[in-house]
Amino acid sequence: MQKIKNLAYLFVLSLLLFSCGEYQKVLNKGTSEEQYKMAVKMYESQKYSKALRLFEKVTPTYRGKPQMERIQFMVAQSNFNVKNYAQAAYYYDRFTKSYPKSSKKEEAAFLSAYSYKLASPRFSIDPTDTNKALESFQSFINTYPDSDKIAEANKYYSELRTKLERKYFEIAKTYYRTADYDLRNYKASIQAFDNLLEDFLGTKFKEEALYYRLKAAHDFVLKSTDRRKPERIEAAMKAYQRLKKSFPESQFMEDSDKMVATLEAEKIRVEALIAKQKELQNIQKK
């Protein structure tokens, strides 16, 4: 029994060695046709990295030929299967543009968007691939409204949009949190929250964004000179009214009311100070 097991092991090993030897021979010295056939064989055997090396070699020879449509799709699929998602997205997208009449165009369009989604990093990192994924899913949704993938495409689009919203929300909050060290960041924070609310209508972060926008405006008033306070108090009051109108039962309303009370007290103080200064100026003129 042990002899049979050993013989079987040696047989499998010899097949593997022969297969590897055959692959290397074709890769290094085979004709383009032999390399193409071996690439397809590796692809069908799910040896995608090996297939990619061969496809890279034969692509110049087959460019413009009927086989190229199949090659380009297999290159995209191989990259996807080895988790080179950014490369896969590029090749799927290229396939849809190169072969607009292909029966695989719809599949490639969806997989291009999905690959960009998989390449998309966590929200705190560069959103380039996230934006590409959003654009690709939107294009797919518009082009193939009756596709059996439409529900999936809408789901992924929503997930990506939320991730992007969260990124810009956290950027705006970071400006606010660092404003004590750089007063210019109050303005940057307010502008960043405004951009978020304008670019992502109906964002799930709207209530919190309006609250933090008010906090930034409120704190900016308290750090400002008296000369600058009147216009900034007015801007902060408008931020409060916007929050109250949008979310009258907001979880942040109690704290917001306290901020408004502070602003109103500050407004009274500054107005009294300005009135007194004008009175002194009039006395001096006399």
PDB file of N, CA, C and O in Angstrom, residues 75-150:
ATOM      1  N   VAL A  75      -7.113  38.825 -19.877  1.00  0.00           N
ATOM      2  CA  VAL A  75      -6.132  39.625 -19.133  1.00  0.00           C
ATOM      3  C   VAL A  75      -6.825  40.357 -17.979  1.00  0.00           C
ATOM      4  O   VAL A  75      -6.326  40.377 -16.850  1.00  0.00           O
ATOM      5  N   ALA A  76      -7.994  40.941 -18.269  1.00  0.00           N
ATOM      6  CA  ALA A  76      -8.756  41.624 -17.215  1.00  0.00           C
ATOM      7  C   ALA A  76      -9.167  40.637 -16.124  1.00  0.00           C
ATOM      8  O   ALA A  76      -8.997  40.912 -14.924  1.00  0.00           O
ATOM      9  N   GLN A  77      -9.687  39.488 -16.536  1.00  0.00           N
ATOM     10  CA  GLN A  77     -10.123  38.473 -15.580  1.00  0.00           C
ATOM     11  C   GLN A  77      -8.961  37.947 -14.745  1.00  0.00           C
ATOM     12  O   GLN A  77      -9.095  37.718 -13.538  1.00  0.00           O
ATOM     13  N   SER A  78      -7.820  37.743 -15.382  1.00  0.00           N
ATOM     14  CA  SER A  78      -6.646  37.230 -14.669  1.00  0.00           C
ATOM     15  C   SER A  78      -6.185  38.228 -13.612  1.00  0.00           C
ATOM     16  O   SER A  78      -5.880  37.852 -12.473  1.00  0.00           O
ATOM     17  N   ASN A  79      -6.140  39.502 -13.981  1.00  0.00           N
ATOM     18  CA  ASN A  79      -5.768  40.529 -13.002  1.00  0.00           C
ATOM     19  C   ASN A  79      -6.749  40.575 -11.842  1.00  0.00           C
ATOM     20  O   ASN A  79      -6.357  40.718 -10.687  1.00  0.00           O
ATOM     21  N   PHE A  80      -8.033  40.427 -12.161  1.00  0.00           N
ATOM     22  CA  PHE A  80      -9.057  40.414 -11.109  1.00  0.00           C
ATOM     23  C   PHE A  80      -8.830  39.239 -10.160  1.00  0.00           C
ATOM     24  O   PHE A  80      -8.900  39.391  -8.943  1.00  0.00           O
ATOM     25  N   ASN A  81      -8.550  38.070 -10.725  1.00  0.00           N
ATOM     26  CA  ASN A  81      -8.412  36.864  -9.908  1.00  0.00           C
ATOM     27  C   ASN A  81      -7.134  36.829  -9.070  1.00  0.00           C
ATOM     28  O   ASN A  81      -7.075  36.096  -8.072  1.00  0.00           O
ATOM     29  N   VAL A  82      -6.112  37.601  -9.459  1.00  0.00           N
ATOM     30  CA  VAL A  82      -4.915  37.696  -8.614  1.00  0.00           C
ATOM     31  C   VAL A  82      -4.963  38.967  -7.744  1.00  0.00           C
ATOM     32  O   VAL A  82      -3.981  39.356  -7.135  1.00  0.00           O
ATOM     33  N   LYS A  83      -6.141  39.625  -7.736  1.00  0.00           N
ATOM     34  CA  LYS A  83      -6.415  40.783  -6.876  1.00  0.00           C
ATOM     35  C   LYS A  83      -5.636  42.032  -7.269  1.00  0.00           C
ATOM     36  O   LYS A  83      -5.402  42.917  -6.440  1.00  0.00           O
ATOM     37  N   ASN A  84      -5.247  42.114  -8.543  1.00  0.00           N
ATOM     38  CA  ASN A  84      -4.709  43.369  -9.076  1.00  0.00           C
ATOM     39  C   ASN A  84      -5.901  44.207  -9.539  1.00  0.00           C
ATOM     40  O   ASN A  84      -6.147  44.378 -10.736  1.00  0.00           O
ATOM     41  N   TYR A  85      -6.674  44.719  -8.575  1.00  0.00           N
ATOM     42  CA  TYR A  85      -7.975  45.289  -8.916  1.00  0.00           C
ATOM     43  C   TYR A  85      -7.891  46.560  -9.755  1.00  0.00           C
ATOM     44  O   TYR A  85      -8.720  46.775 -10.644  1.00  0.00           O
ATOM     45  N   ALA A  86      -6.917  47.411  -9.482  1.00  0.00           N
ATOM     46  CA  ALA A  86      -6.791  48.638 -10.271  1.00  0.00           C
ATOM     47  C   ALA A  86      -6.468  48.302 -11.723  1.00  0.00           C
ATOM     48  O   ALA A  86      -7.018  48.904 -12.659  1.00  0.00           O
ATOM     49  N   GLN A  87      -5.576  47.312 -11.918  1.00  0.00           N
ATOM     50  CA  GLN A  87      -5.233  46.873 -13.273  1.00  0.00           C
ATOM     51  C   GLN A  87      -6.434  46.217 -13.947  1.00  0.00           C
ATOM     52  O   GLN A  87      -6.709  46.448 -15.123  1.00  0.00           O
ATOM     53  N   ALA A  88      -7.149  45.416 -13.192  1.00  0.00           N
ATOM     54  CA  ALA A  88      -8.331  44.743 -13.736  1.00  0.00           C
ATOM     55  C   ALA A  88      -9.352  45.778 -14.203  1.00  0.00           C
ATOM     56  O   ALA A  88      -9.913  45.667 -15.304  1.00  0.00           O
ATOM     57  N   ALA A  89      -9.599  46.797 -13.377  1.00  0.00           N
ATOM     58  CA  ALA A  89     -10.562  47.846 -13.734  1.00  0.00           C
ATOM     59  C   ALA A  89     -10.159  48.524 -15.035  1.00  0.00           C
ATOM     60  O   ALA A  89     -11.003  48.779 -15.908  1.00  0.00           O
ATOM     61  N   TYR A  90      -8.867  48.815 -15.143  1.00  0.00           N
ATOM     62  CA  TYR A  90      -8.359  49.461 -16.360  1.00  0.00           C
ATOM     63  C   TYR A  90      -8.613  48.590 -17.590  1.00  0.00           C
ATOM     64  O   TYR A  90      -9.105  49.084 -18.618  1.00  0.00           O
ATOM     65  N   TYR A  91      -8.306  47.295 -17.506  1.00  0.00           N
ATOM     66  CA  TYR A  91      -8.467  46.406 -18.667  1.00  0.00           C
ATOM     67  C   TYR A  91      -9.934  46.128 -18.993  1.00  0.00           C
ATOM     68  O   TYR A  91     -10.299  46.006 -20.165  1.00  0.00           O
ATOM     69  N   TYR A  92     -10.779  46.016 -17.975  1.00  0.00           N
ATOM     70  CA  TYR A  92     -12.221  45.858 -18.249  1.00  0.00           C
ATOM     71  C   TYR A  92     -12.756  47.093 -18.973  1.00  0.00           C
ATOM     72  O   TYR A  92     -13.517  46.989 -19.938  1.00  0.00           O
ATOM     73  N   ASP A  93     -12.364  48.264 -18.479  1.00  0.00           N
ATOM     74  CA  ASP A  93     -12.815  49.519 -19.091  1.00  0.00           C
ATOM     75  C   ASP A  93     -12.309  49.625 -20.527  1.00  0.00           C
ATOM     76  O   ASP A  93     -13.049  50.023 -21.437  1.00  0.00           O
ATOM     77  N   ARG A  94     -11.063  49.257 -20.711  1.00  0.00           N
ATOM     78  CA  ARG A  94     -10.467  49.283 -22.051  1.00  0.00           C
ATOM     79  C   ARG A  94     -11.199  48.316 -22.983  1.00  0.00           C
ATOM     80  O   ARG A  94     -11.402  48.613 -24.160  1.00  0.00           O
ATOM     81  N   PHE A  95     -11.602  47.176 -22.439  1.00  0.00           N
ATOM     82  CA  PHE A  95     -12.322  46.172 -23.237  1.00  0.00           C
ATOM     83  C   PHE A  95     -13.650  46.743 -23.731  1.00  0.00           C
ATOM     84  O   PHE A  95     -14.013  46.583 -24.898  1.00  0.00           O
ATOM     85  N   THR A  96     -14.393  47.425 -22.833  1.00  0.00           N
ATOM     86  CA  THR A  96     -15.698  47.965 -23.231  1.00  0.00           C
ATOM     87  C   THR A  96     -15.564  49.010 -24.335  1.00  0.00           C
ATOM     88  O   THR A  96     -16.438  49.137 -25.197  1.00  0.00           O
ATOM     89  N   LYS A  97     -14.460  49.745 -24.315  1.00  0.00           N
ATOM     90  CA  LYS A  97     -14.241  50.779 -25.332  1.00  0.00           C
ATOM     91  C   LYS A  97     -13.714  50.194 -26.640  1.00  0.00           C
ATOM     92  O   LYS A  97     -14.029  50.689 -27.723  1.00  0.00           O
ATOM     93  N   SER A  98     -12.907  49.136 -26.519  1.00  0.00           N
ATOM     94  CA  SER A  98     -12.322  48.522 -27.721  1.00  0.00           C
ATOM     95  C   SER A  98     -13.316  47.629 -28.451  1.00  0.00           C
ATOM     96  O   SER A  98     -13.236  47.473 -29.674  1.00  0.00           O
ATOM     97  N   TYR A  99     -14.261  47.026 -27.702  1.00  0.00           N
ATOM     98  CA  TYR A  99     -15.200  46.069 -28.301  1.00  0.00           C
ATOM     99  C   TYR A  99     -16.639  46.415 -27.904  1.00  0.00           C
ATOM    100  O   TYR A  99     -17.281  45.705 -27.126  1.00  0.00           O
ATOM    101  N   PRO A 100     -17.145  47.529 -28.424  1.00  0.00           N
ATOM    102  CA  PRO A 100     -18.488  47.998 -28.038  1.00  0.00           C
ATOM    103  C   PRO A 100     -19.618  47.053 -28.436  1.00  0.00           C
ATOM    104  O   PRO A 100     -20.725  47.156 -27.900  1.00  0.00           O
ATOM    105  N   LYS A 101     -19.360  46.133 -29.368  1.00  0.00           N
ATOM    106  CA  LYS A 101     -20.400  45.193 -29.810  1.00  0.00           C
ATOM    107  C   LYS A 101     -20.231  43.809 -29.190  1.00  0.00           C
ATOM    108  O   LYS A 101     -20.972  42.881 -29.515  1.00  0.00           O
ATOM    109  N   SER A 102     -19.285  43.666 -28.301  1.00  0.00           N
ATOM    110  CA  SER A 102     -19.023  42.363 -27.690  1.00  0.00           C
ATOM    111  C   SER A 102     -20.179  41.923 -26.802  1.00  0.00           C
ATOM    112  O   SER A 102     -20.808  42.737 -26.124  1.00  0.00           O
ATOM    113  N   SER A 103     -20.427  40.633 -26.772  1.00  0.00           N
ATOM    114  CA  SER A 103     -21.466  40.078 -25.898  1.00  0.00           C
ATOM    115  C   SER A 103     -21.058  40.180 -24.426  1.00  0.00           C
ATOM    116  O   SER A 103     -21.888  40.021 -23.533  1.00  0.00           O
ATOM    117  N   LYS A 104     -19.777  40.442 -24.181  1.00  0.00           N
ATOM    118  CA  LYS A 104     -19.273  40.540 -22.811  1.00  0.00           C
ATOM    119  C   LYS A 104     -19.138  41.989 -22.337  1.00  0.00           C
ATOM    120  O   LYS A 104     -18.603  42.252 -21.269  1.00  0.00           O
ATOM    121  N   LYS A 105     -19.624  42.926 -23.148  1.00  0.00           N
ATOM    122  CA  LYS A 105     -19.449  44.340 -22.809  1.00  0.00           C
ATOM    123  C   LYS A 105     -20.126  44.698 -21.487  1.00  0.00           C
ATOM    124  O   LYS A 105     -19.543  45.382 -20.638  1.00  0.00           O
ATOM    125  N   GLU A 106     -21.369  44.259 -21.296  1.00  0.00           N
ATOM    126  CA  GLU A 106     -22.092  44.576 -20.057  1.00  0.00           C
ATOM    127  C   GLU A 106     -21.379  43.994 -18.846  1.00  0.00           C
ATOM    128  O   GLU A 106     -21.206  44.667 -17.823  1.00  0.00           O
ATOM    129  N   GLU A 107     -20.945  42.744 -18.954  1.00  0.00           N
ATOM    130  CA  GLU A 107     -20.222  42.098 -17.857  1.00  0.00           C
ATOM    131  C   GLU A 107     -18.946  42.859 -17.531  1.00  0.00           C
ATOM    132  O   GLU A 107     -18.620  43.092 -16.360  1.00  0.00           O
ATOM    133  N   ALA A 108     -18.224  43.259 -18.592  1.00  0.00           N
ATOM    134  CA  ALA A 108     -16.967  43.982 -18.394  1.00  0.00           C
ATOM    135  C   ALA A 108     -17.215  45.352 -17.753  1.00  0.00           C
ATOM    136  O   ALA A 108     -16.440  45.796 -16.892  1.00  0.00           O
ATOM    137  N   ALA A 109     -18.301  46.012 -18.146  1.00  0.00           N
ATOM    138  CA  ALA A 109     -18.625  47.329 -17.576  1.00  0.00           C
ATOM    139  C   ALA A 109     -18.895  47.221 -16.077  1.00  0.00           C
ATOM    140  O   ALA A 109     -18.426  48.041 -15.288  1.00  0.00           O
ATOM    141  N   PHE A 110     -19.638  46.190 -15.699  1.00  0.00           N
ATOM    142  CA  PHE A 110     -19.927  45.991 -14.271  1.00  0.00           C
ATOM    143  C   PHE A 110     -18.646  45.648 -13.518  1.00  0.00           C
ATOM    144  O   PHE A 110     -18.384  46.193 -12.441  1.00  0.00           O
ATOM    145  N   LEU A 111     -17.848  44.744 -14.075  1.00  0.00           N
ATOM    146  CA  LEU A 111     -16.626  44.306 -13.395  1.00  0.00           C
ATOM    147  C   LEU A 111     -15.590  45.417 -13.300  1.00  0.00           C
ATOM    148  O   LEU A 111     -14.793  45.446 -12.368  1.00  0.00           O
ATOM    149  N   SER A 112     -15.611  46.329 -14.260  1.00  0.00           N
ATOM    150  CA  SER A 112     -14.714  47.486 -14.182  1.00  0.00           C
ATOM    151  C   SER A 112     -15.048  48.322 -12.947  1.00  0.00           C
ATOM    152  O   SER A 112     -14.169  48.663 -12.148  1.00  0.00           O
ATOM    153  N   ALA A 113     -16.340  48.629 -12.787  1.00  0.00           N
ATOM    154  CA  ALA A 113     -16.777  49.407 -11.617  1.00  0.00           C
ATOM    155  C   ALA A 113     -16.505  48.643 -10.327  1.00  0.00           C
ATOM    156  O   ALA A 113     -16.023  49.211  -9.339  1.00  0.00           O
ATOM    157  N   TYR A 114     -16.799  47.354 -10.336  1.00  0.00           N
ATOM    158  CA  TYR A 114     -16.605  46.537  -9.135  1.00  0.00           C
ATOM    159  C   TYR A 114     -15.125  46.437  -8.769  1.00  0.00           C
ATOM    160  O   TYR A 114     -14.761  46.458  -7.584  1.00  0.00           O
ATOM    161  N   SER A 115     -14.268  46.365  -9.774  1.00  0.00           N
ATOM    162  CA  SER A 115     -12.821  46.310  -9.516  1.00  0.00           C
ATOM    163  C   SER A 115     -12.332  47.611  -8.903  1.00  0.00           C
ATOM    164  O   SER A 115     -11.504  47.608  -7.982  1.00  0.00           O
ATOM    165  N   TYR A 116     -12.827  48.739  -9.417  1.00  0.00           N
ATOM    166  CA  TYR A 116     -12.461  50.026  -8.814  1.00  0.00           C
ATOM    167  C   TYR A 116     -12.931  50.078  -7.360  1.00  0.00           C
ATOM    168  O   TYR A 116     -12.247  50.633  -6.494  1.00  0.00           O
ATOM    169  N   LYS A 117     -14.109  49.502  -7.079  1.00  0.00           N
ATOM    170  CA  LYS A 117     -14.617  49.462  -5.709  1.00  0.00           C
ATOM    171  C   LYS A 117     -13.668  48.664  -4.816  1.00  0.00           C
ATOM    172  O   LYS A 117     -13.335  49.081  -3.709  1.00  0.00           O
ATOM    173  N   LEU A 118     -13.233  47.508  -5.305  1.00  0.00           N
ATOM    174  CA  LEU A 118     -12.331  46.668  -4.517  1.00  0.00           C
ATOM    175  C   LEU A 118     -10.960  47.314  -4.351  1.00  0.00           C
ATOM    176  O   LEU A 118     -10.269  47.079  -3.357  1.00  0.00           O
ATOM    177  N   ALA A 119     -10.575  48.132  -5.329  1.00  0.00           N
ATOM    178  CA  ALA A 119      -9.288  48.843  -5.236  1.00  0.00           C
ATOM    179  C   ALA A 119      -9.397  50.060  -4.331  1.00  0.00           C
ATOM    180  O   ALA A 119      -8.387  50.570  -3.841  1.00  0.00           O
ATOM    181  N   SER A 120     -10.634  50.515  -4.110  1.00  0.00           N
ATOM    182  CA  SER A 120     -10.861  51.699  -3.298  1.00  0.00           C
ATOM    183  C   SER A 120     -10.425  51.452  -1.854  1.00  0.00           C
ATOM    184  O   SER A 120     -10.889  50.518  -1.210  1.00  0.00           O
ATOM    185  N   PRO A 121      -9.535  52.300  -1.326  1.00  0.00           N
ATOM    186  CA  PRO A 121      -9.030  52.089   0.044  1.00  0.00           C
ATOM    187  C   PRO A 121     -10.031  52.550   1.079  1.00  0.00           C
ATOM    188  O   PRO A 121     -11.127  53.004   0.753  1.00  0.00           O
ATOM    189  N   ARG A 122      -9.641  52.442   2.356  1.00  0.00           N
ATOM    190  CA  ARG A 122     -10.513  52.936   3.419  1.00  0.00           C
ATOM    191  C   ARG A 122     -10.691  54.443   3.252  1.00  0.00           C
ATOM    192  O   ARG A 122      -9.876  55.110   2.608  1.00  0.00           O
ATOM    193  N   PHE A 123     -11.731  54.978   3.856  1.00  0.00           N
ATOM    194  CA  PHE A 123     -12.181  56.348   3.569  1.00  0.00           C
ATOM    195  C   PHE A 123     -11.109  57.404   3.806  1.00  0.00           C
ATOM    196  O   PHE A 123     -11.129  58.470   3.195  1.00  0.00           O
ATOM    197  N   SER A 124     -10.147  57.135   4.705  1.00  0.00           N
ATOM    198  CA  SER A 124      -9.181  58.169   5.085  1.00  0.00           C
ATOM    199  C   SER A 124      -8.043  58.348   4.083  1.00  0.00           C
ATOM    200  O   SER A 124      -7.231  59.253   4.205  1.00  0.00           O
ATOM    201  N   ILE A 125      -7.984  57.469   3.068  1.00  0.00           N
ATOM    202  CA  ILE A 125      -6.888  57.529   2.094  1.00  0.00           C
ATOM    203  C   ILE A 125      -7.390  58.162   0.787  1.00  0.00           C
ATOM    204  O   ILE A 125      -8.582  58.357   0.587  1.00  0.00           O
ATOM    205  N   ASP A 126      -6.456  58.482  -0.100  1.00  0.00           N
ATOM    206  CA  ASP A 126      -6.749  59.098  -1.397  1.00  0.00           C
ATOM    207  C   ASP A 126      -7.980  58.471  -2.066  1.00  0.00           C
ATOM    208  O   ASP A 126      -8.012  57.270  -2.298  1.00  0.00           O
ATOM    209  N   PRO A 127      -8.993  59.304  -2.393  1.00  0.00           N
ATOM    210  CA  PRO A 127     -10.260  58.758  -2.900  1.00  0.00           C
ATOM    211  C   PRO A 127     -10.315  58.566  -4.410  1.00  0.00           C
ATOM    212  O   PRO A 127     -11.399  58.402  -4.969  1.00  0.00           O
ATOM    213  N   THR A 128      -9.173  58.566  -5.105  1.00  0.00           N
ATOM    214  CA  THR A 128      -9.178  58.491  -6.568  1.00  0.00           C
ATOM    215  C   THR A 128      -9.957  57.293  -7.078  1.00  0.00           C
ATOM    216  O   THR A 128     -10.843  57.421  -7.934  1.00  0.00           O
ATOM    217  N   ASP A 129      -9.635  56.096  -6.574  1.00  0.00           N
ATOM    218  CA  ASP A 129     -10.325  54.890  -7.042  1.00  0.00           C
ATOM    219  C   ASP A 129     -11.785  54.872  -6.615  1.00  0.00           C
ATOM    220  O   ASP A 129     -12.641  54.327  -7.327  1.00  0.00           O
ATOM    221  N   THR A 130     -12.086  55.478  -5.466  1.00  0.00           N
ATOM    222  CA  THR A 130     -13.480  55.576  -5.033  1.00  0.00           C
ATOM    223  C   THR A 130     -14.281  56.414  -6.020  1.00  0.00           C
ATOM    224  O   THR A 130     -15.396  56.054  -6.414  1.00  0.00           O
ATOM    225  N   ASN A 131     -13.707  57.539  -6.441  1.00  0.00           N
ATOM    226  CA  ASN A 131     -14.380  58.394  -7.424  1.00  0.00           C
ATOM    227  C   ASN A 131     -14.552  57.677  -8.760  1.00  0.00           C
ATOM    228  O   ASN A 131     -15.602  57.789  -9.409  1.00  0.00           O
ATOM    229  N   LYS A 132     -13.525  56.940  -9.166  1.00  0.00           N
ATOM    230  CA  LYS A 132     -13.621  56.186 -10.420  1.00  0.00           C
ATOM    231  C   LYS A 132     -14.710  55.124 -10.329  1.00  0.00           C
ATOM    232  O   LYS A 132     -15.449  54.885 -11.296  1.00  0.00           O
ATOM    233  N   ALA A 133     -14.796  54.468  -9.177  1.00  0.00           N
ATOM    234  CA  ALA A 133     -15.820  53.440  -8.980  1.00  0.00           C
ATOM    235  C   ALA A 133     -17.212  54.057  -9.039  1.00  0.00           C
ATOM    236  O   ALA A 133     -18.124  53.502  -9.673  1.00  0.00           O
ATOM    237  N   LEU A 134     -17.389  55.205  -8.396  1.00  0.00           N
ATOM    238  CA  LEU A 134     -18.680  55.892  -8.431  1.00  0.00           C
ATOM    239  C   LEU A 134     -19.074  56.257  -9.856  1.00  0.00           C
ATOM    240  O   LEU A 134     -20.213  56.034 -10.279  1.00  0.00           O
ATOM    241  N   GLU A 135     -18.118  56.811 -10.598  1.00  0.00           N
ATOM    242  CA  GLU A 135     -18.388  57.187 -11.993  1.00  0.00           C
ATOM    243  C   GLU A 135     -18.736  55.962 -12.824  1.00  0.00           C
ATOM    244  O   GLU A 135     -19.656  56.002 -13.656  1.00  0.00           O
ATOM    245  N   SER A 136     -18.004  54.868 -12.599  1.00  0.00           N
ATOM    246  CA  SER A 136     -18.225  53.642 -13.379  1.00  0.00           C
ATOM    247  C   SER A 136     -19.574  53.012 -13.056  1.00  0.00           C
ATOM    248  O   SER A 136     -20.293  52.564 -13.960  1.00  0.00           O
ATOM    249  N   PHE A 137     -19.938  52.967 -11.769  1.00  0.00           N
ATOM    250  CA  PHE A 137     -21.245  52.405 -11.408  1.00  0.00           C
ATOM    251  C   PHE A 137     -22.373  53.288 -11.937  1.00  0.00           C
ATOM    252  O   PHE A 137     -23.399  52.770 -12.391  1.00  0.00           O
ATOM    253  N   GLN A 138     -22.193  54.607 -11.871  1.00  0.00           N
ATOM    254  CA  GLN A 138     -23.226  55.504 -12.394  1.00  0.00           C
ATOM    255  C   GLN A 138     -23.407  55.308 -13.894  1.00  0.00           C
ATOM    256  O   GLN A 138     -24.530  55.275 -14.403  1.00  0.00           O
ATOM    257  N   SER A 139     -22.280  55.150 -14.590  1.00  0.00           N
ATOM    258  CA  SER A 139     -22.333  54.901 -16.039  1.00  0.00           C
ATOM    259  C   SER A 139     -23.034  53.578 -16.334  1.00  0.00           C
ATOM    260  O   SER A 139     -23.855  53.482 -17.254  1.00  0.00           O
ATOM    261  N   PHE A 140     -22.719  52.550 -15.534  1.00  0.00           N
ATOM    262  CA  PHE A 140     -23.348  51.240 -15.729  1.00  0.00           C
ATOM    263  C   PHE A 140     -24.855  51.342 -15.484  1.00  0.00           C
ATOM    264  O   PHE A 140     -25.660  50.809 -16.269  1.00  0.00           O
ATOM    265  N   ILE A 141     -25.250  52.023 -14.419  1.00  0.00           N
ATOM    266  CA  ILE A 141     -26.668  52.168 -14.071  1.00  0.00           C
ATOM    267  C   ILE A 141     -27.427  52.895 -15.182  1.00  0.00           C
ATOM    268  O   ILE A 141     -28.546  52.526 -15.542  1.00  0.00           O
ATOM    269  N   ASN A 142     -26.784  53.929 -15.737  1.00  0.00           N
ATOM    270  CA  ASN A 142     -27.421  54.692 -16.817  1.00  0.00           C
ATOM    271  C   ASN A 142     -27.505  53.901 -18.119  1.00  0.00           C
ATOM    272  O   ASN A 142     -28.478  54.009 -18.861  1.00  0.00           O
ATOM    273  N   THR A 143     -26.465  53.101 -18.393  1.00  0.00           N
ATOM    274  CA  THR A 143     -26.380  52.376 -19.657  1.00  0.00           C
ATOM    275  C   THR A 143     -27.196  51.092 -19.661  1.00  0.00           C
ATOM    276  O   THR A 143     -27.772  50.706 -20.682  1.00  0.00           O
ATOM    277  N   TYR A 144     -27.244  50.431 -18.495  1.00  0.00           N
ATOM    278  CA  TYR A 144     -27.915  49.115 -18.418  1.00  0.00           C
ATOM    279  C   TYR A 144     -28.992  49.131 -17.309  1.00  0.00           C
ATOM    280  O   TYR A 144     -28.884  48.399 -16.320  1.00  0.00           O
ATOM    281  N   PRO A 145     -30.018  49.963 -17.461  1.00  0.00           N
ATOM    282  CA  PRO A 145     -31.034  50.068 -16.403  1.00  0.00           C
ATOM    283  C   PRO A 145     -31.829  48.782 -16.172  1.00  0.00           C
ATOM    284  O   PRO A 145     -32.419  48.604 -15.110  1.00  0.00           O
ATOM    285  N   ASP A 146     -31.839  47.878 -17.164  1.00  0.00           N
ATOM    286  CA  ASP A 146     -32.590  46.624 -17.037  1.00  0.00           C
ATOM    287  C   ASP A 146     -31.689  45.422 -16.731  1.00  0.00           C
ATOM    288  O   ASP A 146     -32.143  44.275 -16.771  1.00  0.00           O
ATOM    289  N   SER A 147     -30.427  45.689 -16.427  1.00  0.00           N
ATOM    290  CA  SER A 147     -29.492  44.604 -16.152  1.00  0.00           C
ATOM    291  C   SER A 147     -29.881  43.848 -14.879  1.00  0.00           C
ATOM    292  O   SER A 147     -30.436  44.423 -13.936  1.00  0.00           O
ATOM    293  N   ASP A 148     -29.570  42.551 -14.852  1.00  0.00           N
ATOM    294  CA  ASP A 148     -29.820  41.788 -13.619  1.00  0.00           C
ATOM    295  C   ASP A 148     -28.814  42.157 -12.531  1.00  0.00           C
ATOM    296  O   ASP A 148     -28.918  41.698 -11.391  1.00  0.00           O
ATOM    297  N   LYS A 149     -27.848  43.008 -12.866  1.00  0.00           N
ATOM    298  CA  LYS A 149     -26.857  43.481 -11.894  1.00  0.00           C
ATOM    299  C   LYS A 149     -27.211  44.859 -11.344  1.00  0.00           C
ATOM    300  O   LYS A 149     -26.436  45.433 -10.565  1.00  0.00           O
ATOM    301  N   ILE A 150     -28.359  45.412 -11.755  1.00  0.00           N
ATOM    302  CA  ILE A 150     -28.668  46.802 -11.400  1.00  0.00           C
ATOM    303  C   ILE A 150     -28.834  46.998  -9.902  1.00  0.00           C
ATOM    304  O   ILE A 150     -28.376  48.003  -9.335  1.00  0.00           O
TER     305      ILE A 150
END
